[in-house]
Coordinates of C-alpha atoms in Angstrom, one line a residue:
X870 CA -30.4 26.1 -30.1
X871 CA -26.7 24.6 -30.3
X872 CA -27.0 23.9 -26.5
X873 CA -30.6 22.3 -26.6
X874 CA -29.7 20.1 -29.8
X875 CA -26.5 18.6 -27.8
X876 CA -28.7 18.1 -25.1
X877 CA -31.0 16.3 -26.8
X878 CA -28.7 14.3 -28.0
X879 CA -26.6 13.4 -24.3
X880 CA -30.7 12.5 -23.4
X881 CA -30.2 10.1 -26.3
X882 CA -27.4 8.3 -25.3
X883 CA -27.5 8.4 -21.6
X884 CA -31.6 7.5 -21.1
X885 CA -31.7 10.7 -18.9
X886 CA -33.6 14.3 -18.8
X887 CA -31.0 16.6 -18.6
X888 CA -31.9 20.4 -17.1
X889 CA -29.7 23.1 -17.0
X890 CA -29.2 25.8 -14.3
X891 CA -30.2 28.9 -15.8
X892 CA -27.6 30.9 -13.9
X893 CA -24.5 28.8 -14.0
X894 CA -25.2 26.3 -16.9
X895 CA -24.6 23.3 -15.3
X896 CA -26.4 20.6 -14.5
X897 CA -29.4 20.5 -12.1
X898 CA -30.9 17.1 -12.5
X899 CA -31.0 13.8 -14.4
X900 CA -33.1 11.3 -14.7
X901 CA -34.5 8.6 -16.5
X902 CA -37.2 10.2 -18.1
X903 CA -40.1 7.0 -16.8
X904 CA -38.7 8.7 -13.6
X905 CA -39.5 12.0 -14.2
X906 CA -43.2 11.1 -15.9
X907 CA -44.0 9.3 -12.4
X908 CA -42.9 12.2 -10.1
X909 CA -46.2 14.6 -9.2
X910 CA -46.0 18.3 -8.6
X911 CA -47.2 19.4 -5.1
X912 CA -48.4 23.2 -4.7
X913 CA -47.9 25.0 -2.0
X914 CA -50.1 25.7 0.9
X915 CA -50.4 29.5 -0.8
X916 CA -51.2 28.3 -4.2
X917 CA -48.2 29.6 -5.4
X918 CA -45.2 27.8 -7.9
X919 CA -45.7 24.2 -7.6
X920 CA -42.8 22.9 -6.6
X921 CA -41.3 19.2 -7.8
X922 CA -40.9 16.4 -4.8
X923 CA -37.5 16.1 -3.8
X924 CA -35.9 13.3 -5.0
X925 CA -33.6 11.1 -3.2
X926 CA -29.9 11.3 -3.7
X927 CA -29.3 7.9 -6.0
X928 CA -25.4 7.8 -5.4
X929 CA -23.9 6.2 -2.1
X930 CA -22.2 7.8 0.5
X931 CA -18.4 6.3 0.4
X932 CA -18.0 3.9 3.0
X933 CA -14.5 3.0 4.4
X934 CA -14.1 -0.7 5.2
X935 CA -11.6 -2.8 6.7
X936 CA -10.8 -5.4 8.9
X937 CA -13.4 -4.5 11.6
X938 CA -12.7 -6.2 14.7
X939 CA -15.2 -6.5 17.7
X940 CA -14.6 -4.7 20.6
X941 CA -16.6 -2.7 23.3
X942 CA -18.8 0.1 23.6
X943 CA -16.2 3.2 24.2
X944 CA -18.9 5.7 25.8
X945 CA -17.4 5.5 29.5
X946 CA -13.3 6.7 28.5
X947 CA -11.1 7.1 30.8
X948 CA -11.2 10.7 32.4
X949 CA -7.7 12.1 32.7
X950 CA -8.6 15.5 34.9
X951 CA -7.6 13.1 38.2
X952 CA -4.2 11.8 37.1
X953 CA -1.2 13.0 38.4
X954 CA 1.8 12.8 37.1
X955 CA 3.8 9.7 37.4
X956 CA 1.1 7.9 38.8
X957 CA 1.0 4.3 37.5
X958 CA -1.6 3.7 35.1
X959 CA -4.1 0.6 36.3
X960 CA -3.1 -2.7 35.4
X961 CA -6.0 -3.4 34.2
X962 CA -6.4 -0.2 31.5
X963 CA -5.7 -1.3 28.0
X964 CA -3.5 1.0 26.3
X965 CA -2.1 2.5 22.9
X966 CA 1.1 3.2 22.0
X967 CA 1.3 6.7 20.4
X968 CA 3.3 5.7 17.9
X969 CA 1.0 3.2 16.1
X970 CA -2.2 5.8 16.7
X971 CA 0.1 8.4 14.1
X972 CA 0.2 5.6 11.7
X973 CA -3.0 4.2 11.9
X974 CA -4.2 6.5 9.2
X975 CA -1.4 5.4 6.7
X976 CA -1.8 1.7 7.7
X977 CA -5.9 1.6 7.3
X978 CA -7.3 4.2 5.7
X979 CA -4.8 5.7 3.4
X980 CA -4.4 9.5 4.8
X981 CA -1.4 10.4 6.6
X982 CA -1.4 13.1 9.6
X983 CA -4.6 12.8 10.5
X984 CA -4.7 12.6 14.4
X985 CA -6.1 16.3 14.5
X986 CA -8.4 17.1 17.5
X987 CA -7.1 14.1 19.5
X988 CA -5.6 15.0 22.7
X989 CA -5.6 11.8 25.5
X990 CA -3.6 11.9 28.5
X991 CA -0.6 10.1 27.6
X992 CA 1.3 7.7 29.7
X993 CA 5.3 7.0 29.4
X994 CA 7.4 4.0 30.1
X995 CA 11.5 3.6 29.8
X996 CA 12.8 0.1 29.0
X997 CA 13.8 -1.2 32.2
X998 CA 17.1 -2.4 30.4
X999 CA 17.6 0.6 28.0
X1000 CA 17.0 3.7 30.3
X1001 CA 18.8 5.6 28.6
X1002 CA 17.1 5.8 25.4
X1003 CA 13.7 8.1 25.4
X1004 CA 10.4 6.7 26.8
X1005 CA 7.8 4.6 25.6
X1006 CA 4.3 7.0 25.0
X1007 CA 1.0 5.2 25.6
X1008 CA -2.8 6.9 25.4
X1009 CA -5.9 5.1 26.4
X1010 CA -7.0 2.5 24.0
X1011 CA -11.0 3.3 24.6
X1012 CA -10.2 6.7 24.3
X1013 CA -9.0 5.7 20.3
X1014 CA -11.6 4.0 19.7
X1015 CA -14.4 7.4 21.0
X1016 CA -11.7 9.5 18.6
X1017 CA -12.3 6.5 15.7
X1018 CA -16.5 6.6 16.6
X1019 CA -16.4 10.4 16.3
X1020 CA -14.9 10.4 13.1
X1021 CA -17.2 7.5 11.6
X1022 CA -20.2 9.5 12.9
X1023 CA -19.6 12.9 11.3
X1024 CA -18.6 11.3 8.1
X1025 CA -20.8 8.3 8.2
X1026 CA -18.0 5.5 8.1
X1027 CA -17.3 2.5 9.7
X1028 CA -13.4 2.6 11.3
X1029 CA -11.9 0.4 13.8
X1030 CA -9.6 -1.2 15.5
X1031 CA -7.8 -3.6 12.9
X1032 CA -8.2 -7.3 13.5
X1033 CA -6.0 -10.3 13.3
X1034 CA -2.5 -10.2 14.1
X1035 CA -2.4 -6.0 14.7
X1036 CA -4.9 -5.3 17.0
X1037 CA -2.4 -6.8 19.4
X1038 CA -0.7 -4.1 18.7
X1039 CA -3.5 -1.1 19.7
X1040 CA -4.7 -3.5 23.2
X1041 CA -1.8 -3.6 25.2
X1042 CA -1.6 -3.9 29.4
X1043 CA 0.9 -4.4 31.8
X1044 CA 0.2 -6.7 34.5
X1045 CA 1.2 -9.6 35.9
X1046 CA 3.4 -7.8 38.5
X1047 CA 5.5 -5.9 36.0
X1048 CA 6.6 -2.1 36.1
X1049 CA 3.4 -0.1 34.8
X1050 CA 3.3 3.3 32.5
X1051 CA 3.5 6.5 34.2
X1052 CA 0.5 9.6 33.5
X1053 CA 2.6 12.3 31.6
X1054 CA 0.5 14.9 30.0
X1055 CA -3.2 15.6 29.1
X1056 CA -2.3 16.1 25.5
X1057 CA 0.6 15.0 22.7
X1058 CA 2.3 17.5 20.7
X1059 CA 4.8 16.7 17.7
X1060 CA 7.1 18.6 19.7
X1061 CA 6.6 17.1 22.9
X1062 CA 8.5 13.6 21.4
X1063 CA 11.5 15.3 20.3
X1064 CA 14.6 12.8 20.7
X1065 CA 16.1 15.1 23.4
X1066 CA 13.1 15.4 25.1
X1067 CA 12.3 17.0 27.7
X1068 CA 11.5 13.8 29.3
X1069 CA 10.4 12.6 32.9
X1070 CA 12.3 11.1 35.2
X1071 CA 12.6 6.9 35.3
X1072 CA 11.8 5.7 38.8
X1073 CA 14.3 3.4 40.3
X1074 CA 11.5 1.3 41.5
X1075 CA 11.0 0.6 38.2
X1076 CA 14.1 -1.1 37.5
X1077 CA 14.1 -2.9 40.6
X1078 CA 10.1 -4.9 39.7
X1079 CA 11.7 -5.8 36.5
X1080 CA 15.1 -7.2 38.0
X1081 CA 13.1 -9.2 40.5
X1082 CA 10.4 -10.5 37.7
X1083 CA 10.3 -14.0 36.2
X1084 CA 12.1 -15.0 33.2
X1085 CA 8.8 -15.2 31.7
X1086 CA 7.3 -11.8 32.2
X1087 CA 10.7 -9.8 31.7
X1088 CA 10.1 -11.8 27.9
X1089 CA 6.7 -10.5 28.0
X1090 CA 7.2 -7.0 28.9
X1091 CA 9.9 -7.3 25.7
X1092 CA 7.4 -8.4 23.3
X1093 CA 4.8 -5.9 24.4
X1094 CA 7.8 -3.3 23.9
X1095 CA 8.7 -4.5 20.5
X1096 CA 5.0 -3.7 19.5
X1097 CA 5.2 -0.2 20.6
X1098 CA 8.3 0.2 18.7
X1099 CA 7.6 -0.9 15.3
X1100 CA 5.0 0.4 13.5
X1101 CA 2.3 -2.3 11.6
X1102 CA 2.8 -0.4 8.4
X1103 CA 6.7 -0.8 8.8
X1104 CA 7.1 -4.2 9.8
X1105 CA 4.0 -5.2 6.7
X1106 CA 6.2 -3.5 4.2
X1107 CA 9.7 -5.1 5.1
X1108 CA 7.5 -8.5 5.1
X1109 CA 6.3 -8.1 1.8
X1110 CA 9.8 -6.5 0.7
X1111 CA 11.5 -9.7 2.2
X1112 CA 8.9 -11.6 0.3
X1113 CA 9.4 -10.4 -2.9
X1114 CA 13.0 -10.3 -3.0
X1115 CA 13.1 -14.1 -2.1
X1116 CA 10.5 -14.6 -4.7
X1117 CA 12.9 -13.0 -7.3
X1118 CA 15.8 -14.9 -5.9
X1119 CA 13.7 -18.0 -6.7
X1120 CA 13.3 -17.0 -10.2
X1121 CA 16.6 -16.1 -11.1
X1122 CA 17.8 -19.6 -10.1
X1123 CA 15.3 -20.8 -12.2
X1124 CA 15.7 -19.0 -15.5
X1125 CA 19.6 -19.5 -14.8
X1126 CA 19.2 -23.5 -14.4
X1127 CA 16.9 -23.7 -17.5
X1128 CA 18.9 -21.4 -19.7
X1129 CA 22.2 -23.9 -18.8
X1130 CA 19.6 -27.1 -19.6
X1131 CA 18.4 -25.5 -22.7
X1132 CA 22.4 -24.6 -23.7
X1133 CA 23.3 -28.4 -22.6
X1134 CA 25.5 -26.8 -20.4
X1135 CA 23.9 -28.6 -17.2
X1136 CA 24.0 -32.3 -17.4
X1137 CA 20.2 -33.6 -18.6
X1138 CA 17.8 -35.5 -17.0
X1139 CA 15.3 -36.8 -19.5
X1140 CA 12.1 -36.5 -17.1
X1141 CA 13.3 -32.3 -16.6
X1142 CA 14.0 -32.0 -19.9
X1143 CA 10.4 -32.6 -21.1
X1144 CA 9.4 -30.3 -18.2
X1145 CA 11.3 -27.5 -19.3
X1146 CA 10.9 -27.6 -23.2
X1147 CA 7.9 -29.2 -23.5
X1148 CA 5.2 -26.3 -23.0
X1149 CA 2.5 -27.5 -25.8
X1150 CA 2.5 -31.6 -24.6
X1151 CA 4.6 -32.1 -27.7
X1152 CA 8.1 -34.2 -28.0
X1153 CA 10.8 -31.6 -26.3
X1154 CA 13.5 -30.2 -28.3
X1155 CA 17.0 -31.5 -28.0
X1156 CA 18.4 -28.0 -29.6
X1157 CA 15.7 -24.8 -29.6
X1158 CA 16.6 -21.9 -31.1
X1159 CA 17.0 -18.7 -29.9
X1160 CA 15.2 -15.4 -30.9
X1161 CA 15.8 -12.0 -29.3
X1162 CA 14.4 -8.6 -30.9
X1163 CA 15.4 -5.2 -29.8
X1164 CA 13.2 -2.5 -30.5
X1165 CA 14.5 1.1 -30.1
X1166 CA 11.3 3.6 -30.4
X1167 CA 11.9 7.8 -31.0
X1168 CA 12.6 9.0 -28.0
X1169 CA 10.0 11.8 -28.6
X1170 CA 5.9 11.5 -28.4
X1171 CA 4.3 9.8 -29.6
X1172 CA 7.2 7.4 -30.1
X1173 CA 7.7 5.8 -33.2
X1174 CA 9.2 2.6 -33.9
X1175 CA 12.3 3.3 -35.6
X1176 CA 14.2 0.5 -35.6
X1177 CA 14.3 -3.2 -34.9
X1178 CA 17.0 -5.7 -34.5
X1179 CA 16.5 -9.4 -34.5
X1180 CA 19.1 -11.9 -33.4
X1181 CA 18.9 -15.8 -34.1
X1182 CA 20.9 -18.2 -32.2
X1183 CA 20.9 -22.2 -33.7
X1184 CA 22.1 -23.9 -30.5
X1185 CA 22.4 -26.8 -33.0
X1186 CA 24.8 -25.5 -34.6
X1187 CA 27.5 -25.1 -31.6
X1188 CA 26.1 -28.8 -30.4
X1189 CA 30.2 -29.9 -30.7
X1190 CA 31.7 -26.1 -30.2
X1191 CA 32.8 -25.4 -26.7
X1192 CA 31.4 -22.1 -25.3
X1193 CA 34.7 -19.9 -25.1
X1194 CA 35.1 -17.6 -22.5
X1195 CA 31.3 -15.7 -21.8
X1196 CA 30.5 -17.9 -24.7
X1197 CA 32.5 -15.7 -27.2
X1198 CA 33.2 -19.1 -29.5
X1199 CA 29.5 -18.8 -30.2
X1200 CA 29.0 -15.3 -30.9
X1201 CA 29.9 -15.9 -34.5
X1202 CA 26.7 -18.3 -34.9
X1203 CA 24.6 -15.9 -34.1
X1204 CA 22.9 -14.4 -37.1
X1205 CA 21.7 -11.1 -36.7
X1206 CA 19.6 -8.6 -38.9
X1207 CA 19.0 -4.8 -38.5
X1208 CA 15.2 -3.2 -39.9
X1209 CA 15.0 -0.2 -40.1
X1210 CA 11.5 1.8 -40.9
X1211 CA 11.9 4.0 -44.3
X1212 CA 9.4 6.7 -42.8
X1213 CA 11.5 7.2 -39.4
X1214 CA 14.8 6.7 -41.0
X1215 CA 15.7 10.6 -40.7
X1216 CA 14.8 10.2 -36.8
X1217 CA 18.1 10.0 -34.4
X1218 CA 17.8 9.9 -31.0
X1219 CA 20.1 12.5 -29.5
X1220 CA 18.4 14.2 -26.2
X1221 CA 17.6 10.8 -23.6
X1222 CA 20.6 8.4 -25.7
X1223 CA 22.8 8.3 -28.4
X1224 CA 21.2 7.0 -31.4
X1225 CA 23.8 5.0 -33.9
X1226 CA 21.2 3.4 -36.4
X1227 CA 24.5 2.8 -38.9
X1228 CA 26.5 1.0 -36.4
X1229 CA 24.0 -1.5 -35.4
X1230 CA 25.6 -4.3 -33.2
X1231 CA 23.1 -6.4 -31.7
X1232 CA 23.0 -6.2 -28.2

């Protein structure tokens, strides 16, 4: 009776029939009940139970979105089984570097390690001026985008190739006369790219196309490089990091030159002045005062406030008082006052920091 009463009321508040499953008490079904007054019972073709219509699932599949960029149908990939190794890849054969397929999922979607089940043949390329350092590892671009179709058809998202100023970095070739990838392996393993490799060999006549290139395509073949090197996710963060530091570099000069306006420590420009101090359209202040509160809070949950110190500063009053050293000539001006709350007085902080409430000095 207890259950059915609380059900009745949920049916109250949510607007829904609520049934239970007999055997494991949870929920079978809810529904509005004009819902459930529309849907007809069909029998059987034996006469037997009659059995409710199904109802459709009201709640949407998730669907992954992002940039989606066009691109073509990837039904014909390339087919490895012919390539031998250290055959040059065709110029024409847009290709991947490995290295920004492992991060795709951590760039666009939000999973890491999730290249499971994908084994391309993989190309390899050494820096014609750094071969000495480990290869370059490529796969099949259209052979990415089959693995990205397979995935969005067996969970019923949409994935792609990002657009804008990474896909660059999933469609690269090398043409235009320059020293092409070399077929490697069928699949990748993590431990195939160990630093020490193995690796295979670098073909002189490799080095030799690149010396006897153009100015133009030996930059190129650089910039393509640099692509396969850094990964989108990478490179974004250090560009927002870079972004944000300046953008706090900005504001520290700011606060900095207003604080030395507001202190008349900076010589005053009438026009900046109103900017700065006037915030409410009114006349600005010659002299504001200053007002700082420190609260200190238990350091235990659920954190009571157990003490609060306020300190006024009357830049008036030091209008003819030189600063001192770190403005220590001031520091007597400033007034300060120490509240403490009668109900937490008996709480000390001891565990996180050293609580002193009866040595209070302001700041």
């Amino acid at each position: 009776m207890d259950t059915q009463r609380r059900l009745g009321d949920l049916e109250v508040a949510f607007n829904r029939i609520i049934t239970l499953d007999a055997g494991s008490h949870r929920v079978a079904s809810a529904s509005p009940p004009e819902e459930a007054a529309q849907r007809q019972s069909v029998d059987d073709e034996d006469g037997g139970v009659p059995m409710e219509e199904p109802v459709q699932d009201a709640w949407e599949k998730p669907v992954l979105v992002h940039d989606v960029a066009p691109r073509k149908d990837t039904k014909d990939v390339v087919d490895g089984t012919n390539f031998k190794v250290g055959e040059p890849v065709d110029e024409r054969l847009a290709l991947c570097p490995w290295h920004n397929v492992q991060s795709y999922p951590n760039c666009f979607v939000g999973k890491a390690n999730k290249t499971d089940n994908f084994s391309p043949p993989s190309f390899y390329f050494y820096d014609p001026a750094k071969v000495d350092e480990r290869p370059y590892l490529f796969v099949p671009t259209a052979q990415f985008e089959d693995y990205l179709d397979d995935i969005n058809a067996r969970l019923d998202i949409r994935l792609s190739l990002p657009n804008r100023a990474n896909l660059e970095r999933f469609i690269l070739r090398f043409d235009r006369g320059m020293p092409r990838p070399r077929y490697w392996k069928r699949a990748v393993e993590t431990e195939d790219i160990r630093p020490d490799g193995p690796w295979p060999g670098v073909y002189a006549a490799d080095i030799d196309v690149f010396n006897s290139a153009t100015l133009p395509a030996r930059d190129e073949l650089v910039r393509k490089l640099r692509c396969a090197r850094t990964s989108p996710f990478i490179e974004e963060k250090r560009r927002k990091a870079k972004e944000r530091s300046e953008q706090k570099r900005v504001e520290r000069g700011q606060m900095l030159h207003q604080t030395q306006v507001l202190f008349g420590l900076r010589g005053e420009d009438g026009e900046e002045q109103e900017k700065v101090w006037d915030t409410n359209g009114s006349k600005a202040i010659e002299r504001p005062v200053f007002v700082c509160f420190d609260i200190e809070a238990f350091e235990r949950p659920p954190n009571p406030v157990s003490e609060v110190g306020i300190a006024v500063f009357d830049s008036q009053l030091v209008n003819e008082v030189p600063h001192g050293t770190c403005g220590r000539d001031w520091w007597p001006v400033i007034k300060a006052h120490h509240l403490r709350i009668r109900e937490y007085s008996g709480l000390v902080n001891r565990v996180f920091v050293k609580g002193c409430p009866g040595d209070f000095n302001f700041g």
